[in-house]
Coordinates of C-alpha atoms in Angstrom, one line a residue:
Chain A
X1 CA -67.1 50.8 1.8
X2 CA -65.2 51.6 -1.5
X3 CA -62.4 52.9 0.6
X4 CA -62.3 49.7 2.5
X5 CA -62.2 47.6 -0.6
X6 CA -59.5 49.7 -2.1
X7 CA -57.5 49.3 1.1
X8 CA -58.2 45.6 1.1
X9 CA -57.1 45.1 -2.5
X10 CA -53.7 46.6 -1.7
X11 CA -53.1 44.0 0.9
X12 CA -51.8 40.5 0.1
X13 CA -54.1 37.7 1.6
X14 CA -51.3 36.9 4.1
X15 CA -51.0 40.4 5.5
X16 CA -54.8 40.6 5.6
X17 CA -54.9 37.5 7.7
X18 CA -52.2 38.7 10.0
X19 CA -54.0 42.0 10.4
X20 CA -57.2 40.2 11.4
X21 CA -55.5 38.0 14.0
X22 CA -53.7 41.0 15.3
X23 CA -57.0 42.9 15.7
X24 CA -58.4 39.9 17.5
X25 CA -55.5 40.1 19.9
X26 CA -55.9 43.8 20.4
X27 CA -59.7 43.5 21.1
X28 CA -58.9 40.8 23.7
X29 CA -56.3 43.1 25.3
X30 CA -58.7 46.1 25.2
X31 CA -61.4 43.9 26.9
X32 CA -59.1 42.8 29.7
X33 CA -57.7 46.3 30.2
X34 CA -61.3 47.6 30.8
X35 CA -62.3 44.7 33.0
X36 CA -59.2 44.3 35.1
X37 CA -57.2 47.2 36.5
X38 CA -54.1 44.9 36.7
X39 CA -54.0 43.8 33.1
X40 CA -52.5 46.7 31.3
X41 CA -49.5 47.2 33.4
X42 CA -45.9 46.9 32.3
X43 CA -45.3 44.1 34.8
X44 CA -48.3 42.1 33.8
X45 CA -47.7 42.5 30.0
X46 CA -44.1 41.3 30.5
X47 CA -45.5 38.4 32.5
X48 CA -47.8 37.5 29.6
X49 CA -44.8 37.5 27.2
X50 CA -43.0 35.2 29.6
X51 CA -45.9 32.9 30.0
X52 CA -46.5 32.7 26.2
X53 CA -42.9 32.2 25.3
X54 CA -42.8 28.4 25.7
X55 CA -46.0 27.8 23.7
X56 CA -44.8 30.4 21.0
X57 CA -41.5 28.6 20.6
X58 CA -42.9 25.2 20.1
X59 CA -45.6 26.6 17.8
X60 CA -43.0 28.0 15.4
X61 CA -41.8 24.5 14.8
X62 CA -45.3 23.1 14.5
X63 CA -46.0 25.8 11.9
X64 CA -43.2 24.7 9.7
X65 CA -44.5 21.1 9.9
X66 CA -48.1 22.1 9.3
X67 CA -47.1 24.1 6.2
X68 CA -45.8 20.8 4.7
X69 CA -49.2 19.3 5.5
X70 CA -47.7 17.2 8.3
X71 CA -48.0 17.3 12.1
X72 CA -45.5 16.8 15.0
X73 CA -47.1 15.1 18.0
X74 CA -43.8 14.4 19.6
X75 CA -43.2 18.0 20.7
X76 CA -44.3 17.6 24.4
X77 CA -42.2 14.5 24.8
X78 CA -39.2 16.2 23.2
X79 CA -39.6 19.1 25.7
X80 CA -39.4 16.6 28.6
X81 CA -36.4 14.7 27.1
X82 CA -34.4 17.9 26.5
X83 CA -35.2 19.1 30.1
X84 CA -34.1 15.8 31.7
X85 CA -31.0 15.3 29.6
X86 CA -29.7 18.8 30.3
X87 CA -30.7 18.4 34.0
X88 CA -28.9 15.1 34.4
X89 CA -25.7 16.4 32.8
X90 CA -25.7 19.4 35.0
X91 CA -26.3 17.6 38.3
X92 CA -23.4 15.3 37.2
X93 CA -21.1 18.3 37.1
X94 CA -21.0 19.1 33.4
X95 CA -20.8 22.7 32.3
X96 CA -24.2 24.3 32.0
X97 CA -23.6 25.5 28.4
X98 CA -22.6 22.0 27.3
X99 CA -25.6 20.4 29.1
X100 CA -28.0 22.8 27.4
X101 CA -26.4 22.2 24.0
X102 CA -26.7 18.4 24.3
X103 CA -30.3 18.7 25.5
X104 CA -31.2 20.9 22.5
X105 CA -29.4 18.6 20.1
X106 CA -31.3 15.6 21.5
X107 CA -34.5 17.2 20.3
X108 CA -33.1 18.1 16.9
X109 CA -31.9 14.5 16.6
X110 CA -35.4 13.1 17.4
X111 CA -36.9 15.4 14.8
X112 CA -34.3 14.4 12.2
X113 CA -34.9 10.7 12.8
X114 CA -38.7 11.2 12.6
X115 CA -38.3 13.1 9.3
X116 CA -36.1 10.3 7.9
X117 CA -38.6 7.6 8.8
X118 CA -41.5 9.7 7.3
X119 CA -39.8 10.1 3.9
X120 CA -37.9 6.8 3.6
X121 CA -40.7 4.7 4.9
X122 CA -43.3 6.8 3.1
X123 CA -45.4 6.8 6.3
X124 CA -48.0 9.3 7.5
X125 CA -46.4 12.0 9.8
X126 CA -49.3 11.5 12.2
X127 CA -48.3 7.9 12.8
X128 CA -44.6 8.4 12.9
X129 CA -44.7 11.3 15.4
X130 CA -47.4 9.5 17.5
X131 CA -44.9 6.7 17.8
X132 CA -42.1 9.1 18.5
X133 CA -44.2 10.8 21.2
X134 CA -44.5 7.5 23.1
X135 CA -40.9 6.4 22.5
X136 CA -39.4 9.7 23.5
X137 CA -41.6 10.0 26.6
X138 CA -40.5 6.4 27.5
X139 CA -36.8 7.3 27.1
X140 CA -37.2 10.3 29.4
X141 CA -38.9 8.0 32.0
X142 CA -36.3 5.3 31.6
X143 CA -33.2 7.5 32.0
X144 CA -34.7 9.3 35.1
X145 CA -36.4 6.1 36.5
X146 CA -39.5 8.4 36.6
X147 CA -38.0 10.7 39.2
X148 CA -37.7 14.5 38.5
X149 CA -34.1 15.8 38.3
X150 CA -33.9 18.6 40.9
X151 CA -31.2 20.8 42.4
X152 CA -30.3 22.4 39.1
X153 CA -27.6 25.1 39.4
X154 CA -28.4 28.8 39.8
X155 CA -26.6 29.7 36.6
X156 CA -29.0 27.5 34.7
X157 CA -32.1 29.1 36.3
X158 CA -31.1 32.4 34.7
X159 CA -32.4 31.2 31.3
X160 CA -35.9 30.9 32.5
X161 CA -36.1 33.5 35.3
X162 CA -33.5 36.1 34.4
X163 CA -34.1 39.5 32.9
X164 CA -32.3 41.6 30.4
X165 CA -33.2 45.3 30.5
X166 CA -36.3 44.4 32.5
X167 CA -37.4 42.0 29.8
X168 CA -37.7 38.3 30.8
X169 CA -35.0 36.2 28.9
X170 CA -37.5 33.6 27.6
X171 CA -39.4 36.4 25.9
X172 CA -36.2 37.6 24.3
X173 CA -35.5 34.1 23.1
X174 CA -39.0 33.9 21.7
X175 CA -38.5 37.1 19.7
X176 CA -35.1 36.1 18.4
X177 CA -36.4 32.7 17.3
X178 CA -39.4 34.3 15.7
X179 CA -37.2 36.7 13.7
X180 CA -34.7 33.9 12.6
X181 CA -37.4 31.4 11.6
X182 CA -39.6 34.0 10.0
X183 CA -36.6 35.0 7.8
X184 CA -35.9 31.3 6.9
X185 CA -39.5 30.8 5.9
X186 CA -40.2 34.1 4.0
X187 CA -36.9 35.1 2.6
X188 CA -34.9 31.9 1.6
X189 CA -35.1 29.3 -1.1
X190 CA -35.7 26.7 1.6
X191 CA -38.8 28.6 2.7
X192 CA -40.2 28.6 -0.8
X193 CA -39.6 24.8 -1.1
X194 CA -41.4 24.3 2.2
X195 CA -44.5 26.1 1.0
X196 CA -44.3 24.3 -2.4
X197 CA -44.0 20.9 -0.7
X198 CA -47.1 21.6 1.3
X199 CA -49.2 22.9 -1.6
X200 CA -48.4 20.2 -4.1
X201 CA -45.8 17.6 -3.1
X202 CA -45.8 15.7 -6.4
X203 CA -45.4 18.8 -8.6
X204 CA -42.6 20.1 -6.4
X205 CA -40.8 16.8 -6.6
X206 CA -41.2 16.8 -10.4
X207 CA -39.7 20.3 -10.6
X208 CA -36.5 18.8 -9.4
X209 CA -36.6 19.8 -5.7
X210 CA -35.4 17.3 -3.1
X211 CA -38.6 17.3 -1.1
X212 CA -37.3 14.5 1.1
X213 CA -34.6 16.8 2.4
X214 CA -37.2 19.6 2.9
X215 CA -39.4 17.3 5.0
X216 CA -36.5 16.1 7.1
X217 CA -35.4 19.7 7.7
X218 CA -38.8 20.8 9.0
X219 CA -39.1 18.0 11.5
X220 CA -35.5 18.7 12.7
X221 CA -36.5 22.4 13.2
X222 CA -39.6 21.3 15.2
X223 CA -37.5 19.0 17.4
X224 CA -34.9 21.7 17.9
X225 CA -37.5 24.3 18.9
X226 CA -39.3 21.9 21.2
X227 CA -36.0 21.1 22.9
X228 CA -35.3 24.9 23.3
X229 CA -38.7 25.3 25.0
X230 CA -38.1 22.2 27.1
X231 CA -34.8 23.7 28.4
X232 CA -36.5 27.0 29.2
X233 CA -39.3 25.1 31.1
X234 CA -36.8 23.1 33.1
X235 CA -35.0 26.3 34.0
X236 CA -38.1 28.1 35.1
X237 CA -39.0 25.5 37.7
X238 CA -35.4 24.5 38.3
X239 CA -36.2 20.9 37.7
X240 CA -36.1 18.4 34.8
X241 CA -39.5 16.7 34.7
X242 CA -40.0 13.5 32.7
X243 CA -43.7 14.3 32.8
X244 CA -43.2 17.8 31.4
X245 CA -45.0 19.1 28.3
X246 CA -47.8 16.6 28.1
X247 CA -50.3 17.8 25.6
X248 CA -48.3 20.9 24.7
X249 CA -48.1 19.7 21.0
X250 CA -51.8 20.6 20.8
X251 CA -51.3 24.1 22.2
X252 CA -48.8 24.5 19.4
X253 CA -51.3 23.4 16.8
X254 CA -53.9 25.8 18.4
X255 CA -51.5 28.8 18.2
X256 CA -50.6 28.0 14.6
X257 CA -54.2 27.7 13.4
X258 CA -55.4 30.8 15.3
X259 CA -52.5 32.5 13.6
X260 CA -53.8 31.5 10.2
X261 CA -51.8 28.3 9.4
X262 CA -53.8 25.8 7.3
X263 CA -53.9 22.2 8.5
X264 CA -54.1 21.3 4.8
X265 CA -50.6 22.6 4.2
X266 CA -49.1 25.3 2.0
X267 CA -50.2 28.3 4.2
X268 CA -48.9 29.9 7.3
X269 CA -46.7 32.6 8.7
X270 CA -44.5 32.6 11.8
X271 CA -45.6 36.1 12.8
X272 CA -49.2 34.8 12.7
X273 CA -48.3 31.9 15.0
X274 CA -46.6 34.2 17.4
X275 CA -49.7 36.3 17.6
X276 CA -51.8 33.1 18.0
X277 CA -49.7 32.0 21.0
X278 CA -50.1 35.5 22.5
X279 CA -53.9 35.2 22.0
X280 CA -53.9 32.0 24.1
X281 CA -51.4 33.6 26.6
X282 CA -53.5 36.8 27.0
X283 CA -56.7 34.8 27.3
X284 CA -55.3 32.6 30.1
X285 CA -53.7 35.5 32.0
X286 CA -56.7 37.8 31.6
X287 CA -59.2 35.1 32.8
X288 CA -56.9 34.3 35.7
X289 CA -56.9 38.0 36.6
X290 CA -60.7 38.1 36.5
X291 CA -60.7 34.9 38.7
X292 CA -62.8 33.1 36.1
X293 CA -63.2 29.5 37.1
X294 CA -60.6 27.1 35.7
X295 CA -63.4 25.0 34.1
X296 CA -64.8 28.0 32.2
X297 CA -61.4 28.9 30.9
X298 CA -61.1 25.6 29.1
X299 CA -64.5 26.2 27.4
X300 CA -63.6 29.7 26.4
X301 CA -60.2 28.7 24.9
X302 CA -61.8 26.0 22.9
X303 CA -64.4 28.5 21.6
X304 CA -61.7 30.9 20.5
X305 CA -59.8 28.2 18.6
X306 CA -62.9 27.3 16.6
X307 CA -64.0 30.9 16.0
X308 CA -60.6 31.9 14.8
X309 CA -60.4 29.1 12.2
X310 CA -64.1 29.6 11.3
X311 CA -63.5 33.3 10.5
X312 CA -60.6 32.3 8.3
X313 CA -62.7 29.8 6.5
X314 CA -65.4 32.3 5.7
X315 CA -62.9 34.5 4.1
X316 CA -61.7 31.7 1.9
X317 CA -65.3 30.9 0.8
X318 CA -65.8 34.5 -0.1
X319 CA -62.9 34.3 -2.5
Chain B
X1 CA -37.7 -21.3 13.5
X2 CA -37.8 -24.9 14.8
X3 CA -34.5 -24.5 16.5
X4 CA -35.6 -21.3 18.1
X5 CA -38.7 -23.1 19.5
X6 CA -36.4 -25.9 20.9
X7 CA -34.2 -23.4 22.6
X8 CA -37.2 -21.6 24.1
X9 CA -38.6 -24.9 25.4
X10 CA -35.2 -25.7 26.9
X11 CA -35.0 -22.4 28.5
X12 CA -38.5 -22.8 30.0
X13 CA -37.7 -26.2 31.4
X14 CA -34.4 -25.1 32.9
X15 CA -35.9 -22.0 34.4
X16 CA -38.8 -23.8 35.9
X17 CA -36.4 -26.3 37.5
X18 CA -34.4 -23.5 38.9
X19 CA -37.6 -22.0 40.1
X20 CA -38.7 -25.2 41.8
X21 CA -35.4 -25.7 43.6
X22 CA -35.4 -22.2 44.8
X23 CA -38.9 -22.6 46.2
X24 CA -38.0 -25.5 48.3
X25 CA -35.9 -23.2 50.6
X26 CA -39.0 -21.3 51.7
X27 CA -39.8 -21.7 55.3
X28 CA -43.4 -20.5 55.9
X29 CA -45.9 -22.2 53.7
X30 CA -49.2 -20.4 53.1
X31 CA -51.0 -21.9 50.2
X32 CA -50.0 -25.2 48.8
X33 CA -46.6 -25.2 47.2
X34 CA -47.1 -22.1 45.1
X35 CA -45.6 -18.6 45.8
X36 CA -48.2 -15.9 46.5
X37 CA -48.4 -13.4 43.7
X38 CA -49.4 -9.8 44.8
X39 CA -50.1 -7.1 42.2
X40 CA -49.8 -3.4 43.1
X41 CA -51.4 -0.8 40.8
X42 CA -50.8 2.9 41.5
X43 CA -52.0 6.0 39.7
X44 CA -48.8 6.7 37.8
X45 CA -45.3 5.5 37.8
X46 CA -43.5 8.9 38.1
X47 CA -44.7 10.8 41.1
X48 CA -42.4 10.3 44.2
X49 CA -45.5 9.5 46.2
X50 CA -46.2 6.3 44.3
X51 CA -42.6 5.3 44.2
X52 CA -42.8 5.6 48.0
X53 CA -45.9 3.4 48.2
X54 CA -44.0 0.9 46.1
X55 CA -40.9 1.0 48.3
X56 CA -43.1 0.4 51.4
X57 CA -44.8 -2.6 49.8
X58 CA -41.4 -4.0 48.7
X59 CA -40.0 -3.6 52.2
X60 CA -42.8 -5.7 53.6
X61 CA -42.5 -8.3 50.8
X62 CA -38.8 -8.7 51.6
X63 CA -39.8 -9.5 55.2
X64 CA -42.2 -12.2 54.1
X65 CA -41.4 -15.6 52.7
X66 CA -42.5 -16.7 49.3
X67 CA -44.5 -13.7 48.3
X68 CA -43.8 -11.9 45.0
X69 CA -44.9 -8.4 44.1
X70 CA -45.6 -7.1 40.6
X71 CA -45.8 -3.3 40.2
X72 CA -48.0 -1.7 37.5
X73 CA -49.0 1.8 36.7
X74 CA -50.1 3.8 33.7
X75 CA -46.9 5.3 32.3
X76 CA -48.1 8.8 31.8
X77 CA -50.9 10.7 33.5
X78 CA -53.7 9.5 35.7
X79 CA -55.7 7.1 33.6
X80 CA -58.6 5.0 35.1
X81 CA -59.1 3.0 31.9
X82 CA -55.5 1.8 31.9
X83 CA -55.9 1.0 35.6
X84 CA -59.0 -1.1 34.8
X85 CA -57.1 -3.0 32.1
X86 CA -54.3 -3.7 34.5
X87 CA -56.7 -5.0 37.2
X88 CA -58.3 -7.2 34.6
X89 CA -54.9 -8.6 33.7
X90 CA -54.3 -9.3 37.4
X91 CA -57.6 -11.1 37.7
X92 CA -56.9 -13.2 34.6
X93 CA -53.5 -14.2 35.8
X94 CA -55.1 -15.3 39.1
X95 CA -53.2 -13.0 41.4
X96 CA -53.5 -13.9 45.1
X97 CA -54.1 -10.3 46.1
X98 CA -54.6 -6.9 44.3
X99 CA -53.5 -3.6 45.9
X100 CA -54.9 -0.7 44.0
X101 CA -54.9 3.1 44.3
X102 CA -58.0 4.0 42.2
X103 CA -57.6 7.2 40.2
X104 CA -61.3 7.5 39.8
X105 CA -63.7 6.3 42.5
X106 CA -66.5 5.3 40.3
X107 CA -64.6 4.1 37.2
X108 CA -62.6 1.5 39.2
X109 CA -65.5 0.1 41.3
X110 CA -66.8 -2.4 38.8
X111 CA -63.5 -4.0 38.2
X112 CA -62.8 -4.2 41.9
X113 CA -66.1 -6.0 42.2
X114 CA -65.1 -8.5 39.5
X115 CA -61.8 -9.2 41.4
X116 CA -63.9 -9.8 44.5
X117 CA -66.2 -12.2 42.6
X118 CA -63.2 -14.1 41.3
X119 CA -62.2 -14.6 44.9
X120 CA -59.2 -12.3 44.9
X121 CA -58.9 -10.0 48.0
X122 CA -58.5 -6.3 47.1
X123 CA -56.7 -3.8 49.3
X124 CA -57.5 -0.1 48.4
X125 CA -54.7 2.4 48.9
X126 CA -54.7 6.2 49.0
X127 CA -58.0 7.1 47.4
X128 CA -61.5 5.6 47.8
X129 CA -63.6 3.5 45.4
X130 CA -67.4 3.3 45.4
X131 CA -67.6 -0.3 46.5
X132 CA -67.7 -2.4 49.7
X133 CA -65.9 -5.3 48.1
X134 CA -62.4 -4.8 49.6
X135 CA -60.7 -6.2 52.7
X136 CA -58.9 -3.0 53.8
X137 CA -58.7 0.7 52.8
X138 CA -55.5 2.5 53.8
X139 CA -55.4 6.3 53.2
X140 CA -54.6 9.7 54.6
X141 CA -57.8 11.4 55.8
X142 CA -57.4 14.1 53.2
X143 CA -60.3 16.1 54.4
X144 CA -58.8 16.3 57.9
X145 CA -55.5 17.1 56.4
X146 CA -57.0 20.0 54.4
X147 CA -58.6 21.3 57.6
X148 CA -55.2 21.1 59.3
X149 CA -53.6 23.0 56.4
X150 CA -56.2 25.7 56.9
X151 CA -55.4 26.0 60.6
X152 CA -51.7 26.1 59.9
X153 CA -52.1 28.8 57.3
X154 CA -54.4 30.8 59.5
X155 CA -51.9 30.8 62.3
X156 CA -49.2 32.1 59.9
X157 CA -51.3 35.0 58.6
X158 CA -52.9 36.0 61.9
X159 CA -56.3 34.6 60.8
X160 CA -57.1 37.3 58.3
X161 CA -56.6 38.3 54.7
X162 CA -56.9 37.0 51.2
X163 CA -55.7 33.5 50.3
X164 CA -55.7 31.4 47.1
X165 CA -55.6 27.7 46.3
X166 CA -53.8 25.9 43.5
X167 CA -55.2 22.4 43.3
X168 CA -54.2 19.4 41.2
X169 CA -56.8 17.4 39.2
X170 CA -60.4 18.6 39.3
X171 CA -62.6 15.5 39.9
X172 CA -60.1 13.3 41.7
X173 CA -61.4 12.2 45.2
X174 CA -58.1 13.2 46.9
X175 CA -58.1 16.7 45.3
X176 CA -61.7 17.3 46.2
X177 CA -61.2 16.3 49.9
X178 CA -58.0 18.4 50.3
X179 CA -59.8 21.4 48.9
X180 CA -63.1 21.1 50.7
X181 CA -61.4 20.2 54.0
X182 CA -59.6 23.5 53.7
X183 CA -62.4 25.7 52.4
X184 CA -64.9 24.3 54.9
X185 CA -62.6 24.9 57.8
X186 CA -62.0 28.5 56.6
X187 CA -65.8 29.1 56.4
X188 CA -66.4 27.5 59.8
X189 CA -63.6 29.1 61.9
X190 CA -62.0 32.0 60.1
X191 CA -64.5 34.6 59.0
X192 CA -61.8 37.2 58.2
X193 CA -60.0 34.9 55.7
X194 CA -61.3 35.1 52.1
X195 CA -60.5 32.5 49.5
X196 CA -60.1 34.7 46.3
X197 CA -59.3 32.1 43.7
X198 CA -59.1 28.3 43.1
X199 CA -57.2 27.1 40.1
X200 CA -56.2 23.6 38.9
X201 CA -52.8 22.9 37.4
X202 CA -53.1 19.1 36.9
X203 CA -49.8 18.7 38.6
X204 CA -48.0 20.7 35.9
X205 CA -45.5 22.9 37.8
X206 CA -45.1 25.5 35.0
X207 CA -48.9 25.9 34.9
X208 CA -49.1 26.3 38.7
X209 CA -46.3 28.9 38.4
X210 CA -48.2 30.9 35.8
X211 CA -51.5 30.6 37.7
X212 CA -49.9 31.7 41.0
X213 CA -48.3 34.7 39.3
X214 CA -51.6 35.8 37.8
X215 CA -53.4 35.4 41.2
X216 CA -50.7 37.7 42.8
X217 CA -51.1 40.3 40.0
X218 CA -54.9 40.3 40.5
X219 CA -54.6 40.4 44.3
X220 CA -51.6 42.5 45.3
X221 CA -52.7 42.2 48.9
X222 CA -52.7 38.4 48.9
X223 CA -51.2 37.0 52.1
X224 CA -51.4 33.2 51.7
X225 CA -51.3 30.3 49.3
X226 CA -52.4 26.7 49.7
X227 CA -51.0 24.1 47.2
X228 CA -52.8 20.8 47.2
X229 CA -50.1 18.5 45.8
X230 CA -46.4 18.4 45.1
X231 CA -46.6 20.0 41.6
X232 CA -48.8 22.9 42.7
X233 CA -46.8 23.6 45.8
X234 CA -43.5 23.8 43.9
X235 CA -45.1 26.0 41.2
X236 CA -46.5 28.4 43.9
X237 CA -43.1 28.6 45.6
X238 CA -41.3 29.5 42.4
X239 CA -43.9 32.2 41.6
X240 CA -43.7 33.8 45.0
X241 CA -39.9 33.7 44.9
X242 CA -39.9 35.3 41.4
X243 CA -42.3 38.0 42.5
X244 CA -40.1 38.8 45.5
X245 CA -43.0 38.3 47.9
X246 CA -41.5 35.6 50.1
X247 CA -41.7 37.9 53.2
X248 CA -45.3 38.9 52.7
X249 CA -47.0 35.6 51.5
X250 CA -47.2 32.5 53.6
X251 CA -47.5 29.1 51.7
X252 CA -48.8 25.8 53.0
X253 CA -48.2 22.9 50.6
X254 CA -48.7 19.2 50.3
X255 CA -46.4 16.2 49.9
X256 CA -42.7 15.8 50.1
X257 CA -39.9 15.9 47.5
X258 CA -36.4 17.3 47.2
X259 CA -37.8 20.5 45.7
X260 CA -40.3 20.9 48.6
X261 CA -37.6 20.2 51.2
X262 CA -35.3 22.8 49.6
X263 CA -38.2 25.3 49.6
X264 CA -38.7 24.8 53.3
X265 CA -35.0 25.1 54.1
X266 CA -34.9 28.4 52.2
X267 CA -37.9 29.7 54.2
X268 CA -40.1 30.1 51.1
X269 CA -42.5 27.3 52.0
X270 CA -43.9 27.6 55.5
X271 CA -45.1 24.1 56.0
X272 CA -46.0 21.0 54.0
X273 CA -48.6 18.3 54.8
X274 CA -46.9 15.0 54.4
X275 CA -48.6 11.7 54.1
X276 CA -47.1 8.3 54.8
X277 CA -47.2 6.6 51.4
X278 CA -44.5 4.2 52.6
X279 CA -46.8 3.1 55.4
X280 CA -49.7 2.6 52.9
X281 CA -47.6 0.2 50.8
X282 CA -46.1 -1.6 53.8
X283 CA -49.4 -2.0 55.7
X284 CA -51.3 -2.8 52.5
X285 CA -49.1 -5.8 51.8
X286 CA -49.4 -6.8 55.5
X287 CA -53.2 -6.6 55.4
X288 CA -53.4 -8.7 52.2
X289 CA -51.0 -11.3 53.7
X290 CA -52.9 -11.5 57.0
X291 CA -56.2 -11.9 55.3
X292 CA -54.9 -14.8 53.2
X293 CA -53.6 -16.4 56.4
X294 CA -57.1 -16.2 57.7
X295 CA -56.7 -13.4 60.2
X296 CA -59.1 -10.5 60.8
X297 CA -57.9 -7.3 59.2
X298 CA -59.0 -3.7 59.9
X299 CA -61.4 -2.4 57.2
X300 CA -60.4 1.3 57.4
X301 CA -56.9 2.5 58.3
X302 CA -55.9 6.2 58.5
X303 CA -52.2 6.4 57.8
X304 CA -52.0 10.0 59.1
X305 CA -50.3 13.2 58.0
X306 CA -47.3 15.0 59.4
X307 CA -46.7 18.8 59.2
X308 CA -43.2 19.5 58.2
X309 CA -41.7 22.9 58.8
X310 CA -38.2 24.4 59.0
X311 CA -38.1 23.1 62.6
X312 CA -38.5 19.4 61.9
X313 CA -37.4 19.1 58.3
X314 CA -34.1 17.5 59.2
X315 CA -35.8 14.7 61.1
X316 CA -38.1 13.9 58.2
X317 CA -35.5 13.8 55.5

């Protein structure tokens, strides 16, 4: 026991949290490896990475927003808008690279505008992004007249379905974005300001930091990442769906909280969120492999979300 | 403010005058000197199926004199509460007929009864409602279509092996009929076929893709898939294509869209069960109109299903 306490005291609270989420993930993986002969195979593990990538990417953005004690409910709509804008440009003969770029920028722009409205109007993020969710979904429906954009070019489908050294490209994008945004949050001044704004907004403001700018940046990040995920999604099914991504913002919240992000703001790590998204991905994949009924899957995922946050809360109380 | 009000009143007067003069040109008079107002309420406003119902209804409206059609649908996902609200609005504005595709058979029954009590004829399209207070019900016999899908898949796989189902919304009457029509037929006629998994994707193609991938991982010897709507079918096709199992797995799907037609042309999808949503809309308006004119109308109409394959896909496009 004394060894354990010594070990524990060496760890920062953050790394302890990451370690506990990671052990949760490993226990799940061990469980599925024992119960299904198909789980622990290279092919299936790569499939899990592919299946988790979309949720993981949007969850990175949601983590940034949650750390500032906000929430982004427009993520799912942003995914749809980016998918249909890129799709429409492509079927109208524009270069794939250009189309994807415009799609992704559309998401960043929506995030930017939401951020500006939140700080300039002094409005709750919940309300502003709830409005944005509806407006952006509406725009996606209006510009497509509700009809999916199909017949997207083969070169575009590579983003979602291609492989590089046997690793699915969406998984590679997921890892790249995790590294980049983890660096921004942990190693830069901006990262410090983001944590500070979430812990105590007034104090941060008084210390001379432009918190408005910080808030606008996190919503822009979230919009940008949602749009990246939306483009990958459109590419995987070779179709821009105006109905895509409905409810995904909540999967993003779930991944972040499983990974140790606090809804009260000021706490959270990108690597934790990545592991949180993998927990959900492994759970879905494993339960599918065991042919567990779709109805039970919903219940089990809900239980895991509550248990993860509860375990975290107990630790806090002990402190 | 006052000026604005004056302008508005002026616009109202002018537009009603234009309206009146336009009305006088109508040939066939049905009910006094007022146009008939029909309201069509579908499950959502995005799926090509509902756009096709709407197109069929509009086609019939264009053939009739002095009948107007208003189209309403929940903007996002299937939402019976929103449909109830829309039906109440139609009752309050004294529509002459309501055509509705109930997304929940029990939830919509009370409001259909209220429309009936208000003297408004109701035509039910596509999915049933738990009430007798309608003049006509036009739908695909989804149970029979599910059984036909089972026969079609059995033929492709030589009546034996493991198959799996990806369905749309659990709880929707249409989804249940398509699934039980299929599974009952398998149980009854094909003892060597085993249904190893049934998943629900809620029409989300990415979700269907992930589910179908996992089912193939868990069952490497799977020989067949059945997708119960457009979204699940497209998702399954993508998964089978990605897994490189197009030659070993037969797929029977449901509905028609450009993605489904492409999948059939590329020999990934073996067959798709296609309803006639256009006919539902067209006939639905016709039934409502005939009823108002005082003619007898059929209470139950099966609009049928076609099986499209690589052989006849050109004729159906």
